[in-house]
Amino acid sequence: MATIAVSRPAPHVCLIRFDRPRARNALSRELLVETAAELDRAAADPEVRCVVLTGDDAAFSAGADIKEMPDGGIPMWGQADRLRAWKTIERFPKPLLAAVDGYALGGGCELTTLCDIVIAGDGARFGFPEVRIAAFPGDGGTQRLPRVVGKTRAMWMMMTGEMIDAQTACAWGLAIAVVPAAETVARTLDLAGRIAAMSPIAVAMIKEEVLMTYQKPLDESLSLERKLLLWQTEDHDEGIAAFVEKRPPVFKGR
Ligand code: CAA
């Protein structure tokens, strides 16, 4: 049975909804593999310019599926297809947004730190409770969370396992906005639509270049940024022409 539901609610926008409500959308191996496969399809499809991840009212995701059994002696978090799926999500080249209602815990919260922009419903709760089961956030959380919220807040969240509310998550930079829970998905889709109206080449370059901040020394990434600036695209010509002619641009991704 599918663990995600995929739709195209607006032009150029793909919505992936986690669909394991009875397990608070825990990130089972199957859910991660299905999500990664959908992202591979979205990456290859020029019609898709932006992807939104969401869950349901109760949970974006409660994290790794604690009930999944070790396979051949390998703990669930170390299984190869699970690790491959995380890599695919991490390398997704188009904008990846999250509409978060309810709990975003453990791996679910790690997933939000992988997304480019997060919108939180006013009842959302973010946290890293792994320490309470004598584990730690091993799907990128120990590295990404401090880069988003700073060392002290990351230590506090991970060492206590306590949750923060949507307002605090927004103040700490985990989310860009807090909206009424009934509007979370619609507001995120609206944002996705506005990003999808931009040149997809320019948006992909922005994502690649911003992520270089975490991957390369500053002098190297500045020199790469300078080289990428030399790219010429039809979209860029269109953007300039539209500005001069005082009309909205139409970007074709070329
Ligand atoms: N894995 C598997 N099942 C989960 C789950 C998870 N992470 N989270 C919730 N569920 C299941 C519950 O076991 C329960 O199933 P049953 O009805 O069969 O008993 C069902 O979802 C509903 O859960 P609750 O009754 O507990 O619902 P609640 O609304 O009262 O509480 C919750 C929700 C606060 C999310 C609570 O379920 C909870 O604390 N879950 C565990 C969260 C957690 O520890 N996440 C970290 C996972 S480890 C991780 O992510 C590791 C990593 O990075 C490598």
mmCIF file with all atom_site columns, C-alpha atoms in Angstrom, residues 122-249:
data_model
loop_
_atom_site.group_PDB
_atom_site.id
_atom_site.type_symbol
_atom_site.label_atom_id
_atom_site.label_alt_id
_atom_site.label_comp_id
_atom_site.label_asym_id
_atom_site.label_entity_id
_atom_site.label_seq_id
_atom_site.pdbx_PDB_ins_code
_atom_site.Cartn_x
_atom_site.Cartn_y
_atom_site.Cartn_z
_atom_site.occupancy
_atom_site.B_iso_or_equiv
_atom_site.pdbx_formal_charge
_atom_site.auth_seq_id
_atom_site.auth_comp_id
_atom_site.auth_asym_id
_atom_site.auth_atom_id
_atom_site.pdbx_PDB_model_num
ATOM 1   C CA . ASP A 1 122 ? 0.166  27.487 14.540  1.00 0.00 ? 122 ASP A CA 1
ATOM 2   C CA . GLY A 1 123 ? -0.197 24.121 16.307  1.00 0.00 ? 123 GLY A CA 1
ATOM 3   C CA . ALA A 1 124 ? 3.046  22.642 14.960  1.00 0.00 ? 124 ALA A CA 1
ATOM 4   C CA . ARG A 1 125 ? 5.617  21.224 17.399  1.00 0.00 ? 125 ARG A CA 1
ATOM 5   C CA . PHE A 1 126 ? 9.252  20.623 16.493  1.00 0.00 ? 126 PHE A CA 1
ATOM 6   C CA . GLY A 1 127 ? 11.640 18.433 18.451  1.00 0.00 ? 127 GLY A CA 1
ATOM 7   C CA . PHE A 1 128 ? 14.410 15.858 18.613  1.00 0.00 ? 128 PHE A CA 1
ATOM 8   C CA . PRO A 1 129 ? 13.245 13.244 21.149  1.00 0.00 ? 129 PRO A CA 1
ATOM 9   C CA . GLU A 1 130 ? 15.800 10.601 20.091  1.00 0.00 ? 130 GLU A CA 1
ATOM 10  C CA . VAL A 1 131 ? 17.773 10.975 23.328  1.00 0.00 ? 131 VAL A CA 1
ATOM 11  C CA . ARG A 1 132 ? 14.738 9.604  25.191  1.00 0.00 ? 132 ARG A CA 1
ATOM 12  C CA . ILE A 1 133 ? 15.171 6.271  23.421  1.00 0.00 ? 133 ILE A CA 1
ATOM 13  C CA . ALA A 1 134 ? 18.938 6.458  23.881  1.00 0.00 ? 134 ALA A CA 1
ATOM 14  C CA . ALA A 1 135 ? 19.551 7.420  20.268  1.00 0.00 ? 135 ALA A CA 1
ATOM 15  C CA . PHE A 1 136 ? 20.523 10.618 18.486  1.00 0.00 ? 136 PHE A CA 1
ATOM 16  C CA . PRO A 1 137 ? 19.418 12.415 15.309  1.00 0.00 ? 137 PRO A CA 1
ATOM 17  C CA . GLY A 1 138 ? 21.465 10.396 12.836  1.00 0.00 ? 138 GLY A CA 1
ATOM 18  C CA . ASP A 1 139 ? 19.836 11.434 9.560   1.00 0.00 ? 139 ASP A CA 1
ATOM 19  C CA . GLY A 1 140 ? 21.716 14.721 9.388   1.00 0.00 ? 140 GLY A CA 1
ATOM 20  C CA . GLY A 1 141 ? 20.194 16.383 12.451  1.00 0.00 ? 141 GLY A CA 1
ATOM 21  C CA . THR A 1 142 ? 23.334 16.757 14.548  1.00 0.00 ? 142 THR A CA 1
ATOM 22  C CA . GLN A 1 143 ? 24.947 18.603 11.624  1.00 0.00 ? 143 GLN A CA 1
ATOM 23  C CA . ARG A 1 144 ? 22.076 20.576 10.117  1.00 0.00 ? 144 ARG A CA 1
ATOM 24  C CA . LEU A 1 145 ? 20.204 21.706 13.227  1.00 0.00 ? 145 LEU A CA 1
ATOM 25  C CA . PRO A 1 146 ? 23.098 23.768 14.719  1.00 0.00 ? 146 PRO A CA 1
ATOM 26  C CA . ARG A 1 147 ? 23.571 25.436 11.323  1.00 0.00 ? 147 ARG A CA 1
ATOM 27  C CA . VAL A 1 148 ? 19.934 26.548 11.416  1.00 0.00 ? 148 VAL A CA 1
ATOM 28  C CA . VAL A 1 149 ? 19.336 27.393 15.085  1.00 0.00 ? 149 VAL A CA 1
ATOM 29  C CA . GLY A 1 150 ? 22.880 27.732 16.483  1.00 0.00 ? 150 GLY A CA 1
ATOM 30  C CA . LYS A 1 151 ? 24.871 25.467 18.794  1.00 0.00 ? 151 LYS A CA 1
ATOM 31  C CA . THR A 1 152 ? 23.254 26.203 22.161  1.00 0.00 ? 152 THR A CA 1
ATOM 32  C CA . ARG A 1 153 ? 19.676 25.787 20.976  1.00 0.00 ? 153 ARG A CA 1
ATOM 33  C CA . ALA A 1 154 ? 20.607 22.620 19.078  1.00 0.00 ? 154 ALA A CA 1
ATOM 34  C CA . MET A 1 155 ? 22.295 21.165 22.171  1.00 0.00 ? 155 MET A CA 1
ATOM 35  C CA . TRP A 1 156 ? 19.261 22.006 24.302  1.00 0.00 ? 156 TRP A CA 1
ATOM 36  C CA . MET A 1 157 ? 16.817 20.457 21.834  1.00 0.00 ? 157 MET A CA 1
ATOM 37  C CA . MET A 1 158 ? 18.829 17.278 21.341  1.00 0.00 ? 158 MET A CA 1
ATOM 38  C CA . MET A 1 159 ? 19.990 16.748 24.937  1.00 0.00 ? 159 MET A CA 1
ATOM 39  C CA . THR A 1 160 ? 16.574 17.289 26.534  1.00 0.00 ? 160 THR A CA 1
ATOM 40  C CA . GLY A 1 161 ? 14.299 16.004 23.781  1.00 0.00 ? 161 GLY A CA 1
ATOM 41  C CA . GLU A 1 162 ? 11.913 18.847 24.592  1.00 0.00 ? 162 GLU A CA 1
ATOM 42  C CA . MET A 1 163 ? 9.703  20.247 21.866  1.00 0.00 ? 163 MET A CA 1
ATOM 43  C CA . ILE A 1 164 ? 9.355  23.857 20.705  1.00 0.00 ? 164 ILE A CA 1
ATOM 44  C CA . ASP A 1 165 ? 6.174  25.438 19.404  1.00 0.00 ? 165 ASP A CA 1
ATOM 45  C CA . ALA A 1 166 ? 5.664  26.965 15.964  1.00 0.00 ? 166 ALA A CA 1
ATOM 46  C CA . GLN A 1 167 ? 6.374  30.538 17.101  1.00 0.00 ? 167 GLN A CA 1
ATOM 47  C CA . THR A 1 168 ? 9.682  29.527 18.667  1.00 0.00 ? 168 THR A CA 1
ATOM 48  C CA . ALA A 1 169 ? 10.589 27.465 15.590  1.00 0.00 ? 169 ALA A CA 1
ATOM 49  C CA . CYS A 1 170 ? 9.966  30.540 13.480  1.00 0.00 ? 170 CYS A CA 1
ATOM 50  C CA . ALA A 1 171 ? 11.971 32.808 15.812  1.00 0.00 ? 171 ALA A CA 1
ATOM 51  C CA . TRP A 1 172 ? 14.852 30.304 15.693  1.00 0.00 ? 172 TRP A CA 1
ATOM 52  C CA . GLY A 1 173 ? 14.841 30.110 11.888  1.00 0.00 ? 173 GLY A CA 1
ATOM 53  C CA . LEU A 1 174 ? 13.359 26.635 11.444  1.00 0.00 ? 174 LEU A CA 1
ATOM 54  C CA . ALA A 1 175 ? 10.320 28.117 9.695   1.00 0.00 ? 175 ALA A CA 1
ATOM 55  C CA . ILE A 1 176 ? 9.741  31.264 7.660   1.00 0.00 ? 176 ILE A CA 1
ATOM 56  C CA . ALA A 1 177 ? 6.178  31.902 8.906   1.00 0.00 ? 177 ALA A CA 1
ATOM 57  C CA . VAL A 1 178 ? 3.491  30.682 11.288  1.00 0.00 ? 178 VAL A CA 1
ATOM 58  C CA . VAL A 1 179 ? 0.003  30.532 9.781   1.00 0.00 ? 179 VAL A CA 1
ATOM 59  C CA . PRO A 1 180 ? -3.386 29.289 10.999  1.00 0.00 ? 180 PRO A CA 1
ATOM 60  C CA . ALA A 1 181 ? -3.297 25.493 10.861  1.00 0.00 ? 181 ALA A CA 1
ATOM 61  C CA . ALA A 1 182 ? -6.260 25.340 8.485   1.00 0.00 ? 182 ALA A CA 1
ATOM 62  C CA . GLU A 1 183 ? -4.245 27.339 5.935   1.00 0.00 ? 183 GLU A CA 1
ATOM 63  C CA . THR A 1 184 ? -0.803 25.740 6.183   1.00 0.00 ? 184 THR A CA 1
ATOM 64  C CA . VAL A 1 185 ? -0.912 23.731 2.974   1.00 0.00 ? 185 VAL A CA 1
ATOM 65  C CA . ALA A 1 186 ? -2.697 26.432 0.959   1.00 0.00 ? 186 ALA A CA 1
ATOM 66  C CA . ARG A 1 187 ? -0.223 29.102 2.068   1.00 0.00 ? 187 ARG A CA 1
ATOM 67  C CA . THR A 1 188 ? 2.729  26.845 1.255   1.00 0.00 ? 188 THR A CA 1
ATOM 68  C CA . LEU A 1 189 ? 1.263  26.030 -2.163  1.00 0.00 ? 189 LEU A CA 1
ATOM 69  C CA . ASP A 1 190 ? 0.822  29.744 -2.779  1.00 0.00 ? 190 ASP A CA 1
ATOM 70  C CA . LEU A 1 191 ? 4.505  30.297 -1.987  1.00 0.00 ? 191 LEU A CA 1
ATOM 71  C CA . ALA A 1 192 ? 5.438  27.330 -4.196  1.00 0.00 ? 192 ALA A CA 1
ATOM 72  C CA . GLY A 1 193 ? 3.422  28.851 -7.052  1.00 0.00 ? 193 GLY A CA 1
ATOM 73  C CA . ARG A 1 194 ? 5.231  32.161 -6.707  1.00 0.00 ? 194 ARG A CA 1
ATOM 74  C CA . ILE A 1 195 ? 8.624  30.431 -6.800  1.00 0.00 ? 195 ILE A CA 1
ATOM 75  C CA . ALA A 1 196 ? 7.492  28.271 -9.738  1.00 0.00 ? 196 ALA A CA 1
ATOM 76  C CA . ALA A 1 197 ? 6.726  31.431 -11.719 1.00 0.00 ? 197 ALA A CA 1
ATOM 77  C CA . MET A 1 198 ? 10.426 32.382 -11.589 1.00 0.00 ? 198 MET A CA 1
ATOM 78  C CA . SER A 1 199 ? 13.013 31.026 -13.994 1.00 0.00 ? 199 SER A CA 1
ATOM 79  C CA . PRO A 1 200 ? 13.622 27.432 -12.865 1.00 0.00 ? 200 PRO A CA 1
ATOM 80  C CA . ILE A 1 201 ? 17.248 27.735 -13.949 1.00 0.00 ? 201 ILE A CA 1
ATOM 81  C CA . ALA A 1 202 ? 17.822 30.795 -11.764 1.00 0.00 ? 202 ALA A CA 1
ATOM 82  C CA . VAL A 1 203 ? 16.031 29.142 -8.831  1.00 0.00 ? 203 VAL A CA 1
ATOM 83  C CA . ALA A 1 204 ? 18.077 25.930 -9.170  1.00 0.00 ? 204 ALA A CA 1
ATOM 84  C CA . MET A 1 205 ? 21.278 27.980 -9.266  1.00 0.00 ? 205 MET A CA 1
ATOM 85  C CA . ILE A 1 206 ? 20.252 29.887 -6.140  1.00 0.00 ? 206 ILE A CA 1
ATOM 86  C CA . LYS A 1 207 ? 19.638 26.577 -4.329  1.00 0.00 ? 207 LYS A CA 1
ATOM 87  C CA . GLU A 1 208 ? 22.945 25.111 -5.460  1.00 0.00 ? 208 GLU A CA 1
ATOM 88  C CA . GLU A 1 209 ? 24.874 28.212 -4.513  1.00 0.00 ? 209 GLU A CA 1
ATOM 89  C CA . VAL A 1 210 ? 23.241 28.722 -1.113  1.00 0.00 ? 210 VAL A CA 1
ATOM 90  C CA . LEU A 1 211 ? 23.876 25.075 -0.218  1.00 0.00 ? 211 LEU A CA 1
ATOM 91  C CA . MET A 1 212 ? 27.567 25.575 -1.073  1.00 0.00 ? 212 MET A CA 1
ATOM 92  C CA . THR A 1 213 ? 27.705 27.611 2.156   1.00 0.00 ? 213 THR A CA 1
ATOM 93  C CA . TYR A 1 214 ? 27.494 24.337 4.068   1.00 0.00 ? 214 TYR A CA 1
ATOM 94  C CA . GLN A 1 215 ? 29.773 22.344 1.833   1.00 0.00 ? 215 GLN A CA 1
ATOM 95  C CA . LYS A 1 216 ? 32.764 24.416 0.753   1.00 0.00 ? 216 LYS A CA 1
ATOM 96  C CA . PRO A 1 217 ? 35.243 26.952 2.132   1.00 0.00 ? 217 PRO A CA 1
ATOM 97  C CA . LEU A 1 218 ? 34.156 30.546 1.460   1.00 0.00 ? 218 LEU A CA 1
ATOM 98  C CA . ASP A 1 219 ? 36.880 31.422 -1.061  1.00 0.00 ? 219 ASP A CA 1
ATOM 99  C CA . GLU A 1 220 ? 36.028 28.333 -3.140  1.00 0.00 ? 220 GLU A CA 1
ATOM 100 C CA . SER A 1 221 ? 32.277 28.959 -3.131  1.00 0.00 ? 221 SER A CA 1
ATOM 101 C CA . LEU A 1 222 ? 32.743 32.655 -3.926  1.00 0.00 ? 222 LEU A CA 1
ATOM 102 C CA . SER A 1 223 ? 34.849 31.774 -6.936  1.00 0.00 ? 223 SER A CA 1
ATOM 103 C CA . LEU A 1 224 ? 32.248 29.207 -8.087  1.00 0.00 ? 224 LEU A CA 1
ATOM 104 C CA . GLU A 1 225 ? 29.500 31.767 -7.617  1.00 0.00 ? 225 GLU A CA 1
ATOM 105 C CA . ARG A 1 226 ? 31.439 34.212 -9.789  1.00 0.00 ? 226 ARG A CA 1
ATOM 106 C CA . LYS A 1 227 ? 31.815 31.576 -12.547 1.00 0.00 ? 227 LYS A CA 1
ATOM 107 C CA . LEU A 1 228 ? 28.125 30.635 -12.425 1.00 0.00 ? 228 LEU A CA 1
ATOM 108 C CA . LEU A 1 229 ? 27.299 34.319 -12.923 1.00 0.00 ? 229 LEU A CA 1
ATOM 109 C CA . LEU A 1 230 ? 28.647 34.015 -16.469 1.00 0.00 ? 230 LEU A CA 1
ATOM 110 C CA . TRP A 1 231 ? 25.797 31.645 -17.425 1.00 0.00 ? 231 TRP A CA 1
ATOM 111 C CA . GLN A 1 232 ? 23.592 33.077 -20.151 1.00 0.00 ? 232 GLN A CA 1
ATOM 112 C CA . THR A 1 233 ? 20.000 31.882 -20.425 1.00 0.00 ? 233 THR A CA 1
ATOM 113 C CA . GLU A 1 234 ? 16.999 32.770 -22.559 1.00 0.00 ? 234 GLU A CA 1
ATOM 114 C CA . ASP A 1 235 ? 15.140 33.315 -19.288 1.00 0.00 ? 235 ASP A CA 1
ATOM 115 C CA . HIS A 1 236 ? 17.632 36.001 -18.301 1.00 0.00 ? 236 HIS A CA 1
ATOM 116 C CA . ASP A 1 237 ? 17.137 37.788 -21.653 1.00 0.00 ? 237 ASP A CA 1
ATOM 117 C CA . GLU A 1 238 ? 13.368 37.475 -21.135 1.00 0.00 ? 238 GLU A CA 1
ATOM 118 C CA . GLY A 1 239 ? 13.622 38.905 -17.592 1.00 0.00 ? 239 GLY A CA 1
ATOM 119 C CA . ILE A 1 240 ? 15.492 41.960 -18.841 1.00 0.00 ? 240 ILE A CA 1
ATOM 120 C CA . ALA A 1 241 ? 13.203 42.427 -21.874 1.00 0.00 ? 241 ALA A CA 1
ATOM 121 C CA . ALA A 1 242 ? 10.089 42.178 -19.683 1.00 0.00 ? 242 ALA A CA 1
ATOM 122 C CA . PHE A 1 243 ? 11.505 44.755 -17.257 1.00 0.00 ? 243 PHE A CA 1
ATOM 123 C CA . VAL A 1 244 ? 12.283 47.209 -20.057 1.00 0.00 ? 244 VAL A CA 1
ATOM 124 C CA . GLU A 1 245 ? 8.894  46.617 -21.755 1.00 0.00 ? 245 GLU A CA 1
ATOM 125 C CA . LYS A 1 246 ? 7.054  46.926 -18.413 1.00 0.00 ? 246 LYS A CA 1
ATOM 126 C CA . ARG A 1 247 ? 5.294  43.529 -18.694 1.00 0.00 ? 247 ARG A CA 1
ATOM 127 C CA . PRO A 1 248 ? 5.353  40.318 -16.627 1.00 0.00 ? 248 PRO A CA 1
ATOM 128 C CA . PRO A 1 249 ? 8.073  37.899 -17.745 1.00 0.00 ? 249 PRO A CA 1
#
